[in-house]
Amino acid sequence: MPPQPKVPAATALSQEELHGIDAYWRASNYLTVGQIYLLDNPLLREPLKLEHVKPRLLGHWGTSPGLNFIYAHLNRVIRLRDANVIYVCGPGHGGPAMVANTYLEGTYSELNPDVSLDEAGMRKLFRQFSFPGGIPSHAAPEVPGSINEGGELGYALSHAYGAAFDNPDLIVACVIGDGEAETGPLAAAWHSNKFLNPAHDGAVLPILHLNGYKIANPTVLARIPPEELRSLLVGYGHEPFFVEGDDPFEMHERMASVMDEAFRNIREIQEDARAGSGSGKRPCWPMIVLRSPKGWTGPKEVDGLKTEGFWRSHQVPLSGLAGNAEHLKMLEDWLRSYRPEELFGEDGSPVPKVLSAAPAGTRRMSANPHANGGMLRKSLEMPGLAPHAVEVSRPGEGKAEATRVMGGFLREVMRTNEVSRNFRLVGPDETASNRLQGVFEVTGRAWMEQVLPEDTDLGPEGRVLEILSEHTCQGWLEGYLLTGRHGLFSCYEAFIHIVDSMFNQHAKWLDASRDIPWRRPISSLNYLLTSHVWQQDHNGFSHQDPGFVDVALNKKADVVRVYLPPDANTLLCVTDHVLRTWDRINIIVAGKAPSWQWLSLDQARAHCNAGIGIWDWASGKGSGDPDVVMACAGDVPTVETLAAVQILREHMPDLNVRVINVVDLMTLQPREVHPHGLTDRAFDALFTTDKPVIFAYHGYPWTIHRLTYRRTNHSNFHVRGFNEEGTTTTPFDMTVLNGLDRYHLVQSAVERTPATRASGESLRQMMQERLLQHHDYIRAHGQDMPEVRDWQWSGD
Amino acid sequence: MPPQPKVPAATALSQEELHGIDAYWRASNYLTVGQIYLLDNPLLREPLKLEHVKPRLLGHWGTSPGLNFIYAHLNRVIRLRDANVIYVCGPGHGGPAMVANTYLEGTYSELNPDVSLDEAGMRKLFRQFSFPGGIPSHAAPEVPGSINEGGELGYALSHAYGAAFDNPDLIVACVIGDGEAETGPLAAAWHSNKFLNPAHDGAVLPILHLNGYKIANPTVLARIPPEELRSLLVGYGHEPFFVEGDDPFEMHERMASVMDEAFRNIREIQEDARAGSGSGKRPCWPMIVLRSPKGWTGPKEVDGLKTEGFWRSHQVPLSGLAGNAEHLKMLEDWLRSYRPEELFGEDGSPVPKVLSAAPAGTRRMSANPHANGGMLRKSLEMPGLAPHAVEVSRPGEGKAEATRVMGGFLREVMRTNEVSRNFRLVGPDETASNRLQGVFEVTGRAWMEQVLPEDTDLGPEGRVLEILSEHTCQGWLEGYLLTGRHGLFSCYEAFIHIVDSMFNQHAKWLDASRDIPWRRPISSLNYLLTSHVWQQDHNGFSHQDPGFVDVALNKKADVVRVYLPPDANTLLCVTDHVLRTWDRINIIVAGKAPSWQWLSLDQARAHCNAGIGIWDWASGKGSGDPDVVMACAGDVPTVETLAAVQILREHMPDLNVRVINVVDLMTLQPREVHPHGLTDRAFDALFTTDKPVIFAYHGYPWTIHRLTYRRTNHSNFHVRGFNEEGTTTTPFDMTVLNGLDRYHLVQSAVERTPATRASGESLRQMMQERLLQHHDYIRAHGQDMPEVRDWQWSGD
């Protein structure tokens, strides 16, 4: 049991403040333990019995008292300064602590009236936690004020910075557990302060919580020598303030004065920057290191083993209560050590001393609208597409770089929404490499370090966020979206796998949020995946991986969209669409290399609206059912398919070929699986029920099988795509290595179509010869054969 | 063009040494530029013409001169001290630099005799680089001495530490680019020094190469104030030595003396630790910061724009040579500035001054066997399985925790190979949580920080590596395997997605290595994925994701294996198997919760050898073709399938049910796709060609469809698995939420089997009632209904 704390004689806090904060802290600790353990008898009005205790004890105690301590002191400073603060809880497994505070603030009951601020409500609060049909054990979307689930550690700090960008009045208090601090994404995110402008962004106050232990191990940062820790944090660009100890009242004193100082420093930095009286340099932002015992105020020892201040406090320090009366007694003593009778009134509601320790209204961190960003979200002002469209009077009359065209459009989106300051591009140092540099005509890259005369598009005012950490990019954008703004992440296709797990967590967040009535929709998370597998001929095998789509398809269908626009105008339409959507993850895969253009803007609009369609102009002249369907999804597969169809039409003019292009991959799924899915009838009308389908796909071939295996004609689908055959070579050779090139497609069509299987032998041989010519040519010249192409269409 | 460097008057290096090193450096720079640009005229014996230049210019110049500079100075110190060093090249895109050095060392020609040390060989060397049919542009497996492709930045430092563990004589020089330093995985890996024991591990010498720029941006670490950088590196636990400038001779001087000091410090630390005279504390290891211009010695300006010392040097500083005679002239001047006539003799071979700057034999970093780990690999001594086997005289007679049983076996593997010191377990703080704590009976967790009296299984001698960074765990293990040792990574199933991209890169490395005759096989990368989706009822939705297998299946079939042992003895057999394999990635998915046991050790052996099989004892008594096939893969699906079959047998005794269990998921793939795939004939014999198959699968259902879509009976496959329906609930409720439970399986079987569709209505209703009972029970009691089960089998 914790000792009764000594009250220091002289205190900077008034006795009333001190006791108010401590009462609040005890109340939140009590409610935390109650959630983990109690089914009934929530106020301990009677002696604790086994039947009052949950049969399965789930939850994490260890981190919770520290989280509560921080919460209490943030509340104090919010009240004192009328500060606008949200709380990002890195150790999200301390869910019961976060719930406890939102309950004390009244927010929980406002949003869930059945969990009222009285004994009945407290009983429900306790029972529902980690209970079937109840609430999750983490700081999940169900927790008011949360924008960080925290189950998968590592993203608290990048989320916090994402929330702070373009929110000048907001202070994001970000608790980082010392376990989380060992992860790569967290370690990278410390440098986010190099991108935060005190003049027009908010502030992040990192609070490194050293409670010393992970699940079963000490943590690195808690055990390295203190001077090394300080050096590390200074190296990250912070001024660290240390709050260390275990005596509650001394710790309250120290924490209160450190919080004051940190908030004062933040205010000074901002005032200087906003008055233009600052140095113009990156300021040295304060941060707090809280070193407190794991499981602070919990059982000191259990069964003779050290528990408080040790990893044994991580989850449930007391267990096996059914067979252990002593443990049950210890639990009761532990709960009573918080003196609940002083904290809750007769009806079970918190006493005024506790209630008044929390701020009111939207100053409550659990009710701050920034943490329910949809409440603040304004739709983007969308510029027109027409000025950016590529003129295409005839398919294939010219080439364009699709992402460069998109860059021009994004420039206008940036410009049009400049006043709102609610749109950002993020990416790992690749905005220009990905041909989006058009945006640099209206804004630069954010950069708070020194700017040299030779630097380009770089400075404190930049709205493009570039850091060579896909994790940080993703975390920033998530934080930005979760607080009600808009954005797009452009990335090399292969390396988006780096954030697979972050994608998973965000998709789960969106999925869970949909069932929570008070969570308002947030803008979609938009990816542009470019420098894709077919354009990494120069960087080679390590840069060739189109598999992110497969990760995405594992998530709930209604959350995920995948678009493969075949040219610049379709990319424009898709971009325009995704920036208007909410609560989704949109993945756009599009190339940056000069490539043939097929559709005018109007045609592109119609095609993108349908998501999939027959390209009559490219198909054969025959009417009725085709002999063979040539389908394609992706820019390079579209070029190869159309080139193959040209060869077929030249050499087999009687063959009735149908060309289908897929922009919206989700149309292939059954309607009952995905809202964009075609009905079986519509699908069969496109793909026939019995004709061979040669499908050229951008990614791994089995992705198409996975999407279409329930379709009538699936057994006739022959899919070509990326088969992990890659190296440093020419662009066209990449398609040849994987059998996605025009010559292989022609051969497939000839082989699979009954009418041509015999008659097509000479054409097949011709294709083999072309492949050999290609092979010899590139080895002699180091580049692809010059392409001389005059596309011939049905209407010509 | 670079100015002719000043030679300092007084120098610590002799003039001969200085000029020797500089000559070597010029030679490697020349060979680097030559690879990027030249098709012919390799020695510039005639004026450079356009036809001597490659038509496509691919490669990265910017980082290369720095890499060469470091290589030259490492060579010096290796010769001086007869040191055993390998070079981990973080900026692996500097592939031409690495190749250049291996060529100068003679290794490249030894391994590729056609690339000889003469003019003809140099022509080939130049031509093959980034050329169709040639070699990749990165430090790929094709590069002798490489263990780090470096295309996807972030893993250099964890690879380096992996190589250093248990290699007491080895010094791993690890070049970290300042771009790479921004990534999360790299940022986390700095703390690896807390796990390296100078007494019996080797040393890592990090060399942070600040060349200031990424693709199009300054880097964070190059632009933060110098005192902040120093503080950061001290905070990482290092003593940094700075080498800064652009005058080659001054830089040679400084680098040579810093290298001497660093190697001397390393030696002193090791001698102290090994003599037992050290403090026992973690030493402060040296590291080097090299601040040199990007594209050092390249063109200073191109078209009036700053190029040397700027990001424009990143790839190919001079391009568009065909239409620009001035650029062609600049290229020639640049190449001639290295004075090739002084560096290469009449026949094109390097002059003795250059050759003698490199060490000899296996001291050459390109020929060090540690960097071709298969050369040093010794098979593990494998203990017997029998002592660890769970006694199973009858299926379902008792329960066991499969991973705890495995932990006992791993303890013996650890013990048996203790002398060889070539086996490590890695994991993010979860070895005990995953029930592998048996290993702690013979060794602890590695830890070089303070050890407190209450700490358990922790200390400098520990062989289990735990850090809360999946990236670092993966990187350590990869480095350990690539240098010829063995290991296993245990991880929560959901969070292995964190290393998806590292997995991809390692799979690509293994795939590419197979085509390189001199690369010797390395031990397989083995994963135990536990605390899996069906056992994360307490942590909830964020911890529920079985999709890593789907990422893995995208890679080349012969590299990947996936095992789903249904019980403890099958897990033992699979573990024993994977630790004997090489050049693969083995994924084992197995639960840690107490679970029913089915097979004796002998039965388990037979079942695992087959990989898939009919469980006759569980199937119905009928002979001939079954009415319905109940298939399962994974421990929880197996329990639910067997429970469903019990219900079917009780209520529909005439129904002929066949139970199939899958241990090796790859057996489902067609034989022509995967070497473990069943022939169609064998597959049809198991799954029939026309009977309904109810398949209960551990992961996402479409994974089974993806594997089986080509099989005859695929249209009758009805797969149940994880559908992203998860939360904090009871274990059985997790299966119910996803329709994988026995009651849903029975309903599926009844509905899909023609003979029972009508007659089974009452059974279907009974199942619905059971589901309602379950639902009511868990909401009332917070736990699953007590399970009272007496399994009844065919033979009973």
PDB file of C-alpha atoms in Angstrom, chain A residues 140-143 509 511-520:
ATOM      1  CA  ALA A 140      -9.401   3.467 -28.927  1.00  0.00           C
ATOM      2  CA  PRO A 141     -11.737   5.719 -30.919  1.00  0.00           C
ATOM      3  CA  GLU A 142     -14.348   5.022 -28.248  1.00  0.00           C
ATOM      4  CA  VAL A 143     -12.348   7.175 -25.816  1.00  0.00           C
ATOM      5  CA  TRP A 509      -9.416   3.375 -36.390  1.00  0.00           C
ATOM      6  CA  ASP A 511     -13.595   1.236 -39.164  1.00  0.00           C
ATOM      7  CA  ALA A 512     -14.208   1.447 -35.431  1.00  0.00           C
ATOM      8  CA  SER A 513     -15.052   5.155 -35.588  1.00  0.00           C
ATOM      9  CA  ARG A 514     -17.978   4.543 -37.886  1.00  0.00           C
ATOM     10  CA  ASP A 515     -19.856   2.828 -35.109  1.00  0.00           C
ATOM     11  CA  ILE A 516     -19.362   5.704 -32.691  1.00  0.00           C
ATOM     12  CA  PRO A 517     -22.108   8.255 -33.239  1.00  0.00           C
ATOM     13  CA  TRP A 518     -20.270  11.218 -31.783  1.00  0.00           C
ATOM     14  CA  ARG A 519     -17.127  10.704 -33.878  1.00  0.00           C
ATOM     15  CA  ARG A 520     -17.502  12.965 -36.899  1.00  0.00           C
TER      16      ARG A 520
END
